[in-house]
Amino acid sequence: MTTHSSTAEVSKEPERSEDRQGIDEIHILWISEGMSCDGDTVSLTAADQPSIEDLVLGLIPGLPKVNLVNKVLSPSLGGEDFLAPYRAAVRGELGPFILVIEGSIPNQNIIEGDGYWTSFGNDPETGEPQTLNWWIDQLAPKAWAVVAAGTCATFGGIHAMSGNPTGCMGLADYLGWDYTSQAGLPVVNVPGCPIQPENFMETLIWVLYHAAGSAPPPPLDHMLRPQWLFGKTVHEGCDRGSYYEQANFAKDYNSPKCLVKTGCWGPVVNCNVPKRGWMAGIGGCPNVGGICIGCTMPGFPDAFMPFMDEPPGSTLSSLAVKPYGAVISRLRGMTNELVNHEPKWRHNKRKLTSGYDPRWRP
Amino acid sequence: MTTTEARPTDRKPPQLVDMSWDPITRIIGNLGIYTKIDFANREVVECHSTSSLFRGYSVFMKGKDPRDAGFITSRICGICGDNHTTCSDYAQQMAYGVKPPPLAEHIVNLGEAAEYMFDHTIFQDNLVFVDFCEAMVKATNPGVLARAERTEAPRGEIHGYRTIADIMKAFNPFEGEVYKEALKVSRVTREMFCLMEGRHVHPSTLYPGGVGTMPQPTVFTDYLSRLMRVIDFVKKAVAMNDDVFDFFYEALPGYEEVGRRRTLLGCWGAFQDPKVVDYRYETMNTWGKAMYVTPGIIVDGELVTNNLVDINLGLRIMLGSSYYEDWVNEDPFVTHDPLGNPVDMRHPWNQTTVPVPQKRDFDDKYSWVMSPRWLDQRTGDHLALDTGGGPLARLWSTALSGLVDTPYIKATGHSVRISLPKGESLPETTLEWRIPQWSNTIERDRARPYFVAYAAAMALQFLEEAMGMVRAGETKVFENYEVPDEAIGCGFHEAVRGVLSHHLVIKDKKIANYHPYPPTPWNASPRDMYGTPGPYEDAVQGQPIFEENGPDDFKGVDIMRTVRSFDPCLPCGVHMYVGKGKTLTTLHSPTYGANHG
């Protein structure tokens, strides 16, 4: 008896058409002209699992061919040469494309007169600067998917803090939280100030698998963040969390203990960095001595300032954990004492005291 | 006053063409360069640099808790955010009167060393060198590429490439061997950074008063093993860069004129010596000179001063081509420094930012960048100092002062000697960077890999001293303090691409005034009230054009090489904003491989 299994069979195209509606080639049009420090692009180049060159060189199986257009990495000299694919996309002559926006979106409507907050190239007709808002208005309706890279683009971030002169906001605030792209996706938000490199690459790759027709849309939460990355709190992945459980808090930054009393917001912040590390498992925030300042959150930064004081809500919860934590800590201390000693039968006296019994049966 | 000298007159009737590059690629931030080029005499006759991004940090920092300043100002820059955090912490430590424990200084120094190694590597190999790669040289100077194919690389036994063209091929974006290896090295050095400072680019473990990094032996071992893995890459990079740059001088006689300006360099110093630094303003000259990169202002080859108090008091923020209302008639925040010296109204401590949006007019106001200048007391000139892209000024200043003398680095008065230990394939090596003849595009670029070597060598010393402390049980990394009701502070540091200062005024325990001055306002500044152009403008204006293409297929590679040699990084322009501009007749917008992406 034979079967049909063979390598040729396995690699065959799916027979049902609904299984194969994939896109073979896709452009990534990345605009970093939002109000930002471009730290998300820089962070992206730190990703190694996978790396940006792996993606661009087609080393990840099952993805469409990717043409990345990003100002920082572009081999072009700049100007119109660099802008050519963006202009083609505006004319509807380049597609499909994923629009990546980096930086927060200023409010142009608060400006009286001719000014603007940020621009991306000049209008070829008039020579006048072309605003970021103009580009988003042109490209978002045509985009196959829209991805917001970093907390500035997702929720407004630093530039949207109180006292700012630009009226900045996140991309979903600008486009509307009910916006959907050509692929029927909402804005895909990858917060982080900046993005954790691998969080971003993984999300982008999920979107690309979806484009290839081999994955469902990425699962997003109510703030449009990937659930598997932002579904848990910092605290739940922090290797100082057990100090909290034992009500053992650092009094200043010289300590390996829980940093809640010195300003850490980890218990209430959605972020996986202590668990995942910053890059290749190295670094992080509270796990390596940095207070969590909530940089992945919609309320960042104002809701978390002043950063170096104990978060207001945590006074009560850290107080409540005190009696329980103190008891647990004491009991653990006793147990620890016990397991930190060698058993009594390890000695060099003349008598064997290990309990050895050659005929022992259960 | 222009800082460019007159050039010989043997001129044909000019054939002027407007050329613009906006946005400039392979940099961080929004930069546009607008030029007039005389193709008959193959020379740039006019240059204006402008940026179209407003940030407003000095506006929204007001009224905030001063301890938050480092966390917020890190976000000024997406590539050297840690330099801002560190500089802010220096300024705060002066204001709070706190001296971090010595081990904290070493951890900060190790973080900064890794940052310099990371940033200079990714910038040079992945961004700058695309302008020197095979594909680009083929498109702009095919004759030079042909010659490169015939020219043997003199340092081939170190870097392993036979001809200059082989090196150029290795720099081709995304495909070349060195391009790919540099990306990998930039990750290893960033891991080293994360070991000390938690996260890159916005660090998580730096605080005013010290660090939160757990000073376990493991973090130092992990750092050391990575450093030793990249040490041969560093030696090879220096050899490869020297080969390519020497070749350019040889293949294109006169290339030293590209991007050349008067030597007007500023360096604010880096790497504190924990045995000396106490962050008091009163002793700033002493601990400033003890830094392992010596601060200094160099004019036409002469060291004007290496005193941080002089440097501080000479700072002037000028207007002229910028869209701001002058603040000279406001009340000053600081009338005298803690030593009793008068503080000028145009000093960052007294600056008030009042924006006045208006049209872009290259004959009048055309930039939201202000014009930082340094007042030379000897001549009364307001000098448009540049940073040489960072490394050129740092090495020049350190070499001239001759103060740094450590097991791995020695400043000789005319050079800096850098010793790197044996690596995987190359033996112990001593490199020597000598003060060059010119402050130009090639020398700015050449200094960069040497400074990577410098940072690697200093890292070895910091590691040895830090591990010694840890083994001796000296593991304190943070010192507590109270925020005073009223105080002033200043921080002087080197961002990767050059001078960085933060000036802070505290009233009622809140930020009353905060002005960060990063390298880019110095380098990218427009013409000031005296008409003095900013360094990008000055370096490009008057430079010869060597590209073989005519006006119809002109790429502008020589101009882009000059601008990129300064390591432009516009997010830190801070005050930048461009009003609606006038129509500029752009006859040609240069193109290169438009389908390249």
PDB file of C-alpha atoms in Angstrom, chain A residues 32-48 51-53 56-57 67-85 87 111-122 125-129 158-166 192-195 197 240 251-257 259 262 273 277-280 282-293 295-296 300-302 304-309, chain B residues 20-31 34 51-57 59-61 64-65 67-68 71-72 74-79 101 118 122 126-127 130-131 136 140 173-175 179-180 183-184 186-188 190-192 194-195 197-202 204-205 207-208 211-216 226 357-360 475-481 555-557 560 564 571 576-584 589-597:
ATOM      1  CA  SER A  32       9.044  58.742   9.943  1.00  0.00           C
ATOM      2  CA  GLU A  33       8.087  62.384   9.558  1.00  0.00           C
ATOM      3  CA  GLY A  34       5.649  62.288  12.471  1.00  0.00           C
ATOM      4  CA  MET A  35       6.689  64.243  15.554  1.00  0.00           C
ATOM      5  CA  SER A  36       9.286  61.855  16.862  1.00  0.00           C
ATOM      6  CA  CYS A  37      12.948  61.131  17.380  1.00  0.00           C
ATOM      7  CA  ASP A  38      13.099  58.388  14.682  1.00  0.00           C
ATOM      8  CA  GLY A  39      14.022  56.008  17.519  1.00  0.00           C
ATOM      9  CA  ASP A  40      11.633  53.372  16.209  1.00  0.00           C
ATOM     10  CA  THR A  41      13.521  53.017  12.934  1.00  0.00           C
ATOM     11  CA  VAL A  42      16.779  52.846  14.879  1.00  0.00           C
ATOM     12  CA  SER A  43      15.266  50.267  17.220  1.00  0.00           C
ATOM     13  CA  LEU A  44      14.085  48.199  14.272  1.00  0.00           C
ATOM     14  CA  THR A  45      17.694  47.771  13.141  1.00  0.00           C
ATOM     15  CA  ALA A  46      18.428  46.125  16.511  1.00  0.00           C
ATOM     16  CA  ALA A  47      16.025  43.263  15.774  1.00  0.00           C
ATOM     17  CA  ASP A  48      17.768  39.976  15.131  1.00  0.00           C
ATOM     18  CA  SER A  51      16.546  40.977  11.335  1.00  0.00           C
ATOM     19  CA  ILE A  52      15.556  43.628   8.841  1.00  0.00           C
ATOM     20  CA  GLU A  53      18.067  42.340   6.289  1.00  0.00           C
ATOM     21  CA  VAL A  56      14.493  42.460   2.837  1.00  0.00           C
ATOM     22  CA  LEU A  57      16.624  39.648   1.390  1.00  0.00           C
ATOM     23  CA  ASN A  67      10.250  46.251  -0.918  1.00  0.00           C
ATOM     24  CA  LEU A  68      11.113  48.394   2.087  1.00  0.00           C
ATOM     25  CA  VAL A  69      11.174  52.174   1.651  1.00  0.00           C
ATOM     26  CA  ASN A  70      12.551  53.878   4.747  1.00  0.00           C
ATOM     27  CA  LYS A  71      14.393  57.183   4.765  1.00  0.00           C
ATOM     28  CA  VAL A  72      17.083  56.125   7.208  1.00  0.00           C
ATOM     29  CA  LEU A  73      17.949  52.916   5.368  1.00  0.00           C
ATOM     30  CA  SER A  74      17.336  54.094   1.813  1.00  0.00           C
ATOM     31  CA  PRO A  75      20.312  53.786  -0.530  1.00  0.00           C
ATOM     32  CA  SER A  76      18.975  56.737  -2.534  1.00  0.00           C
ATOM     33  CA  LEU A  77      20.515  60.191  -2.272  1.00  0.00           C
ATOM     34  CA  GLY A  78      17.227  61.662  -1.165  1.00  0.00           C
ATOM     35  CA  GLY A  79      14.737  64.167  -2.505  1.00  0.00           C
ATOM     36  CA  GLU A  80      12.472  63.186  -5.405  1.00  0.00           C
ATOM     37  CA  ASP A  81      14.421  59.995  -6.033  1.00  0.00           C
ATOM     38  CA  PHE A  82      13.542  58.799  -2.548  1.00  0.00           C
ATOM     39  CA  LEU A  83       9.966  60.105  -2.779  1.00  0.00           C
ATOM     40  CA  ALA A  84       9.219  58.369  -6.109  1.00  0.00           C
ATOM     41  CA  PRO A  85       7.470  55.283  -4.646  1.00  0.00           C
ATOM     42  CA  ARG A  87       4.297  59.655  -5.180  1.00  0.00           C
ATOM     43  CA  ILE A 111      -2.442  76.798  13.022  1.00  0.00           C
ATOM     44  CA  GLU A 112      -3.486  80.179  11.766  1.00  0.00           C
ATOM     45  CA  GLY A 113      -1.901  81.221   8.490  1.00  0.00           C
ATOM     46  CA  ASP A 114       0.683  79.404   6.409  1.00  0.00           C
ATOM     47  CA  GLY A 115       2.562  77.332   8.961  1.00  0.00           C
ATOM     48  CA  TYR A 116       2.783  73.612   9.468  1.00  0.00           C
ATOM     49  CA  TRP A 117       4.310  71.374  12.118  1.00  0.00           C
ATOM     50  CA  THR A 118       6.107  68.749  10.051  1.00  0.00           C
ATOM     51  CA  SER A 119       6.479  68.008   6.363  1.00  0.00           C
ATOM     52  CA  PHE A 120       7.747  65.307   4.043  1.00  0.00           C
ATOM     53  CA  GLY A 121       9.243  66.655   0.807  1.00  0.00           C
ATOM     54  CA  ASN A 122       7.911  69.572  -1.215  1.00  0.00           C
ATOM     55  CA  GLU A 125       3.959  72.120  -8.326  1.00  0.00           C
ATOM     56  CA  THR A 126       4.504  74.884  -5.814  1.00  0.00           C
ATOM     57  CA  GLY A 127       7.795  73.953  -4.142  1.00  0.00           C
ATOM     58  CA  GLU A 128       6.069  74.361  -0.793  1.00  0.00           C
ATOM     59  CA  PRO A 129       6.513  71.764   1.940  1.00  0.00           C
ATOM     60  CA  ILE A 158       5.939  62.537  24.496  1.00  0.00           C
ATOM     61  CA  HIS A 159       4.948  65.175  21.927  1.00  0.00           C
ATOM     62  CA  ALA A 160       1.345  64.943  23.020  1.00  0.00           C
ATOM     63  CA  MET A 161       2.208  65.654  26.669  1.00  0.00           C
ATOM     64  CA  SER A 162       0.586  68.483  28.576  1.00  0.00           C
ATOM     65  CA  GLY A 163       1.831  71.923  27.652  1.00  0.00           C
ATOM     66  CA  ASN A 164       2.687  70.887  24.082  1.00  0.00           C
ATOM     67  CA  PRO A 165       2.216  73.496  21.367  1.00  0.00           C
ATOM     68  CA  THR A 166       1.345  71.150  18.480  1.00  0.00           C
ATOM     69  CA  GLY A 192       6.829  51.339  23.005  1.00  0.00           C
ATOM     70  CA  CYS A 193       9.104  54.350  23.403  1.00  0.00           C
ATOM     71  CA  PRO A 194      10.787  53.147  21.320  1.00  0.00           C
ATOM     72  CA  ILE A 195       9.352  49.883  19.926  1.00  0.00           C
ATOM     73  CA  PRO A 197      12.727  45.639  18.191  1.00  0.00           C
ATOM     74  CA  ARG A 240      11.581  41.185  40.775  1.00  0.00           C
ATOM     75  CA  LYS A 251      14.144  51.882  49.277  1.00  0.00           C
ATOM     76  CA  ASP A 252      16.436  53.318  46.605  1.00  0.00           C
ATOM     77  CA  TYR A 253      18.005  52.217  43.312  1.00  0.00           C
ATOM     78  CA  ASN A 254      20.894  50.350  44.945  1.00  0.00           C
ATOM     79  CA  SER A 255      18.689  47.322  45.447  1.00  0.00           C
ATOM     80  CA  PRO A 256      17.727  44.199  43.499  1.00  0.00           C
ATOM     81  CA  LYS A 257      14.276  44.201  45.151  1.00  0.00           C
ATOM     82  CA  LEU A 259      11.048  48.960  42.639  1.00  0.00           C
ATOM     83  CA  THR A 262      10.818  54.077  43.971  1.00  0.00           C
ATOM     84  CA  VAL A 273       9.848  43.737  27.991  1.00  0.00           C
ATOM     85  CA  GLY A 277      14.441  41.526  27.406  1.00  0.00           C
ATOM     86  CA  TRP A 278      15.280  44.497  25.222  1.00  0.00           C
ATOM     87  CA  MET A 279      17.159  42.751  22.445  1.00  0.00           C
ATOM     88  CA  ALA A 280      18.173  39.112  22.143  1.00  0.00           C
ATOM     89  CA  ILE A 282      19.342  41.257  27.131  1.00  0.00           C
ATOM     90  CA  GLY A 283      18.305  44.330  29.121  1.00  0.00           C
ATOM     91  CA  GLY A 284      14.822  45.473  29.979  1.00  0.00           C
ATOM     92  CA  CYS A 285      13.443  47.773  32.655  1.00  0.00           C
ATOM     93  CA  PRO A 286      12.617  46.755  36.258  1.00  0.00           C
ATOM     94  CA  ASN A 287      14.301  43.384  35.786  1.00  0.00           C
ATOM     95  CA  VAL A 288      17.620  45.174  35.272  1.00  0.00           C
ATOM     96  CA  GLY A 289      17.147  48.146  37.606  1.00  0.00           C
ATOM     97  CA  GLY A 290      15.016  50.631  35.693  1.00  0.00           C
ATOM     98  CA  ILE A 291      11.643  51.792  36.964  1.00  0.00           C
ATOM     99  CA  CYS A 292       8.782  51.167  34.522  1.00  0.00           C
ATOM    100  CA  ILE A 293       7.587  54.604  33.379  1.00  0.00           C
ATOM    101  CA  CYS A 295       6.115  54.051  27.899  1.00  0.00           C
ATOM    102  CA  THR A 296       3.852  51.584  26.071  1.00  0.00           C
ATOM    103  CA  PHE A 300       2.266  58.086  28.714  1.00  0.00           C
ATOM    104  CA  PRO A 301       3.934  60.293  29.865  1.00  0.00           C
ATOM    105  CA  ASP A 302       1.606  62.529  31.924  1.00  0.00           C
ATOM    106  CA  PHE A 304       3.103  58.390  35.076  1.00  0.00           C
ATOM    107  CA  MET A 305       4.837  61.620  36.140  1.00  0.00           C
ATOM    108  CA  PRO A 306       6.732  62.422  38.283  1.00  0.00           C
ATOM    109  CA  PHE A 307       8.432  59.172  37.370  1.00  0.00           C
ATOM    110  CA  MET A 308      10.661  58.781  40.419  1.00  0.00           C
ATOM    111  CA  ASP A 309       7.860  58.848  43.009  1.00  0.00           C
TER     112      ASP A 309
ATOM    113  CA  SER B  20      17.597  70.706  -3.818  1.00  0.00           C
ATOM    114  CA  TRP B  21      17.551  67.536  -1.760  1.00  0.00           C
ATOM    115  CA  ASP B  22      14.602  67.326   0.599  1.00  0.00           C
ATOM    116  CA  PRO B  23      14.340  65.053   2.486  1.00  0.00           C
ATOM    117  CA  ILE B  24      17.934  63.892   2.815  1.00  0.00           C
ATOM    118  CA  THR B  25      18.083  60.123   3.230  1.00  0.00           C
ATOM    119  CA  ARG B  26      20.263  57.974   5.491  1.00  0.00           C
ATOM    120  CA  ILE B  27      20.020  60.398   8.357  1.00  0.00           C
ATOM    121  CA  ILE B  28      17.618  60.646  11.260  1.00  0.00           C
ATOM    122  CA  GLY B  29      15.162  63.534  11.072  1.00  0.00           C
ATOM    123  CA  ASN B  30      14.023  65.981   8.420  1.00  0.00           C
ATOM    124  CA  LEU B  31      16.761  67.888   6.604  1.00  0.00           C
ATOM    125  CA  TYR B  34      18.985  73.849  -1.151  1.00  0.00           C
ATOM    126  CA  SER B  51      14.506  71.406   8.547  1.00  0.00           C
ATOM    127  CA  SER B  52      10.771  70.995   8.628  1.00  0.00           C
ATOM    128  CA  LEU B  53      10.145  69.492  12.019  1.00  0.00           C
ATOM    129  CA  PHE B  54       9.155  71.294  15.179  1.00  0.00           C
ATOM    130  CA  ARG B  55       9.644  69.505  18.505  1.00  0.00           C
ATOM    131  CA  GLY B  56       9.262  72.033  21.330  1.00  0.00           C
ATOM    132  CA  TYR B  57      10.988  70.293  24.270  1.00  0.00           C
ATOM    133  CA  VAL B  59       8.380  74.589  25.757  1.00  0.00           C
ATOM    134  CA  PHE B  60       6.677  71.561  27.311  1.00  0.00           C
ATOM    135  CA  MET B  61       9.390  70.846  29.919  1.00  0.00           C
ATOM    136  CA  LYS B  64       7.613  69.672  35.263  1.00  0.00           C
ATOM    137  CA  ASP B  65       9.446  67.873  38.084  1.00  0.00           C
ATOM    138  CA  ARG B  67      13.922  64.726  38.084  1.00  0.00           C
ATOM    139  CA  ASP B  68      11.847  63.813  35.014  1.00  0.00           C
ATOM    140  CA  PHE B  71      13.588  60.570  31.002  1.00  0.00           C
ATOM    141  CA  ILE B  72      11.900  63.190  28.809  1.00  0.00           C
ATOM    142  CA  SER B  74      16.170  61.180  26.111  1.00  0.00           C
ATOM    143  CA  ARG B  75      13.290  61.279  23.642  1.00  0.00           C
ATOM    144  CA  ILE B  76      14.852  64.253  21.835  1.00  0.00           C
ATOM    145  CA  CYS B  77      16.934  61.819  19.837  1.00  0.00           C
ATOM    146  CA  GLY B  78      16.225  58.324  18.582  1.00  0.00           C
ATOM    147  CA  ILE B  79      19.848  57.464  18.121  1.00  0.00           C
ATOM    148  CA  PRO B 101      29.160  56.686  43.595  1.00  0.00           C
ATOM    149  CA  PHE B 118      27.337  51.287  18.002  1.00  0.00           C
ATOM    150  CA  ILE B 122      26.056  51.882  11.934  1.00  0.00           C
ATOM    151  CA  ASN B 126      25.443  51.512   6.785  1.00  0.00           C
ATOM    152  CA  LEU B 127      24.696  55.155   6.006  1.00  0.00           C
ATOM    153  CA  VAL B 130      26.674  53.958   0.791  1.00  0.00           C
ATOM    154  CA  ASP B 131      27.970  57.194  -0.787  1.00  0.00           C
ATOM    155  CA  MET B 136      27.267  54.838  -6.000  1.00  0.00           C
ATOM    156  CA  THR B 140      28.815  59.204 -10.111  1.00  0.00           C
ATOM    157  CA  PRO B 173      23.764  48.299   0.838  1.00  0.00           C
ATOM    158  CA  PHE B 174      22.080  45.143   2.169  1.00  0.00           C
ATOM    159  CA  GLU B 175      24.291  42.904   0.063  1.00  0.00           C
ATOM    160  CA  TYR B 179      27.432  46.386   5.298  1.00  0.00           C
ATOM    161  CA  LYS B 180      25.944  43.181   6.696  1.00  0.00           C
ATOM    162  CA  LEU B 183      24.650  45.684  11.123  1.00  0.00           C
ATOM    163  CA  LYS B 184      25.561  42.621  13.183  1.00  0.00           C
ATOM    164  CA  SER B 186      25.936  47.320  15.742  1.00  0.00           C
ATOM    165  CA  ARG B 187      23.702  44.765  17.460  1.00  0.00           C
ATOM    166  CA  VAL B 188      26.473  43.306  19.598  1.00  0.00           C
ATOM    167  CA  ARG B 190      23.909  47.633  21.486  1.00  0.00           C
ATOM    168  CA  GLU B 191      23.701  44.494  23.626  1.00  0.00           C
ATOM    169  CA  MET B 192      26.730  45.833  25.509  1.00  0.00           C
ATOM    170  CA  CYS B 194      21.743  47.292  27.214  1.00  0.00           C
ATOM    171  CA  LEU B 195      23.830  45.454  29.806  1.00  0.00           C
ATOM    172  CA  GLU B 197      21.760  51.002  30.594  1.00  0.00           C
ATOM    173  CA  GLY B 198      18.886  48.536  30.197  1.00  0.00           C
ATOM    174  CA  ARG B 199      17.431  49.625  26.899  1.00  0.00           C
ATOM    175  CA  HIS B 200      18.547  51.209  23.663  1.00  0.00           C
ATOM    176  CA  VAL B 201      17.862  53.928  22.656  1.00  0.00           C
ATOM    177  CA  HIS B 202      16.033  55.356  25.641  1.00  0.00           C
ATOM    178  CA  SER B 204      15.885  52.598  31.624  1.00  0.00           C
ATOM    179  CA  THR B 205      18.494  52.421  34.375  1.00  0.00           C
ATOM    180  CA  TYR B 207      18.901  58.330  37.232  1.00  0.00           C
ATOM    181  CA  PRO B 208      20.142  61.646  38.532  1.00  0.00           C
ATOM    182  CA  VAL B 211      22.209  54.159  38.099  1.00  0.00           C
ATOM    183  CA  GLY B 212      19.948  51.239  38.963  1.00  0.00           C
ATOM    184  CA  THR B 213      22.026  48.704  37.030  1.00  0.00           C
ATOM    185  CA  MET B 214      22.799  45.748  39.311  1.00  0.00           C
ATOM    186  CA  PRO B 215      26.592  45.790  39.587  1.00  0.00           C
ATOM    187  CA  GLN B 216      27.037  42.024  39.476  1.00  0.00           C
ATOM    188  CA  ARG B 226      31.207  40.936  23.556  1.00  0.00           C
ATOM    189  CA  PRO B 357       5.758  81.324  12.201  1.00  0.00           C
ATOM    190  CA  GLN B 358       6.322  82.913   8.817  1.00  0.00           C
ATOM    191  CA  LYS B 359       7.082  82.150   5.192  1.00  0.00           C
ATOM    192  CA  ARG B 360      10.328  80.504   4.179  1.00  0.00           C
ATOM    193  CA  THR B 475      28.933  48.121  44.829  1.00  0.00           C
ATOM    194  CA  LYS B 476      26.982  51.262  45.650  1.00  0.00           C
ATOM    195  CA  VAL B 477      25.550  52.801  42.478  1.00  0.00           C
ATOM    196  CA  PHE B 478      23.061  55.442  43.638  1.00  0.00           C
ATOM    197  CA  GLU B 479      23.228  58.404  46.005  1.00  0.00           C
ATOM    198  CA  ASN B 480      20.088  60.035  47.405  1.00  0.00           C
ATOM    199  CA  TYR B 481      19.397  63.797  47.444  1.00  0.00           C
ATOM    200  CA  LYS B 555      23.277  63.140  -8.309  1.00  0.00           C
ATOM    201  CA  GLY B 556      25.040  65.554  -5.960  1.00  0.00           C
ATOM    202  CA  VAL B 557      27.114  62.878  -4.293  1.00  0.00           C
ATOM    203  CA  MET B 560      25.694  64.625   0.168  1.00  0.00           C
ATOM    204  CA  ARG B 564      26.632  63.325   5.891  1.00  0.00           C
ATOM    205  CA  PRO B 571      15.526  65.265  15.737  1.00  0.00           C
ATOM    206  CA  MET B 576      13.205  73.487  14.245  1.00  0.00           C
ATOM    207  CA  TYR B 577      10.154  74.442  12.267  1.00  0.00           C
ATOM    208  CA  VAL B 578       9.732  75.771   8.747  1.00  0.00           C
ATOM    209  CA  GLY B 579       6.973  78.164   7.734  1.00  0.00           C
ATOM    210  CA  LYS B 580       5.258  77.954   4.376  1.00  0.00           C
ATOM    211  CA  GLY B 581       8.030  78.579   1.852  1.00  0.00           C
ATOM    212  CA  LYS B 582       8.382  80.606  -1.290  1.00  0.00           C
ATOM    213  CA  THR B 583       8.366  78.848  -4.620  1.00  0.00           C
ATOM    214  CA  LEU B 584      11.846  77.703  -5.474  1.00  0.00           C
ATOM    215  CA  SER B 589      15.771  66.975  -8.382  1.00  0.00           C
ATOM    216  CA  PRO B 590      18.664  64.565  -8.530  1.00  0.00           C
ATOM    217  CA  THR B 591      17.852  60.894  -8.858  1.00  0.00           C
ATOM    218  CA  TYR B 592      19.735  57.704  -8.228  1.00  0.00           C
ATOM    219  CA  GLY B 593      18.262  54.259  -8.788  1.00  0.00           C
ATOM    220  CA  ALA B 594      14.672  55.402  -8.247  1.00  0.00           C
ATOM    221  CA  ASN B 595      13.451  51.813  -8.024  1.00  0.00           C
ATOM    222  CA  HIS B 596      15.981  51.085  -5.291  1.00  0.00           C
ATOM    223  CA  GLY B 597      13.575  51.740  -2.449  1.00  0.00           C
TER     224      GLY B 597
END
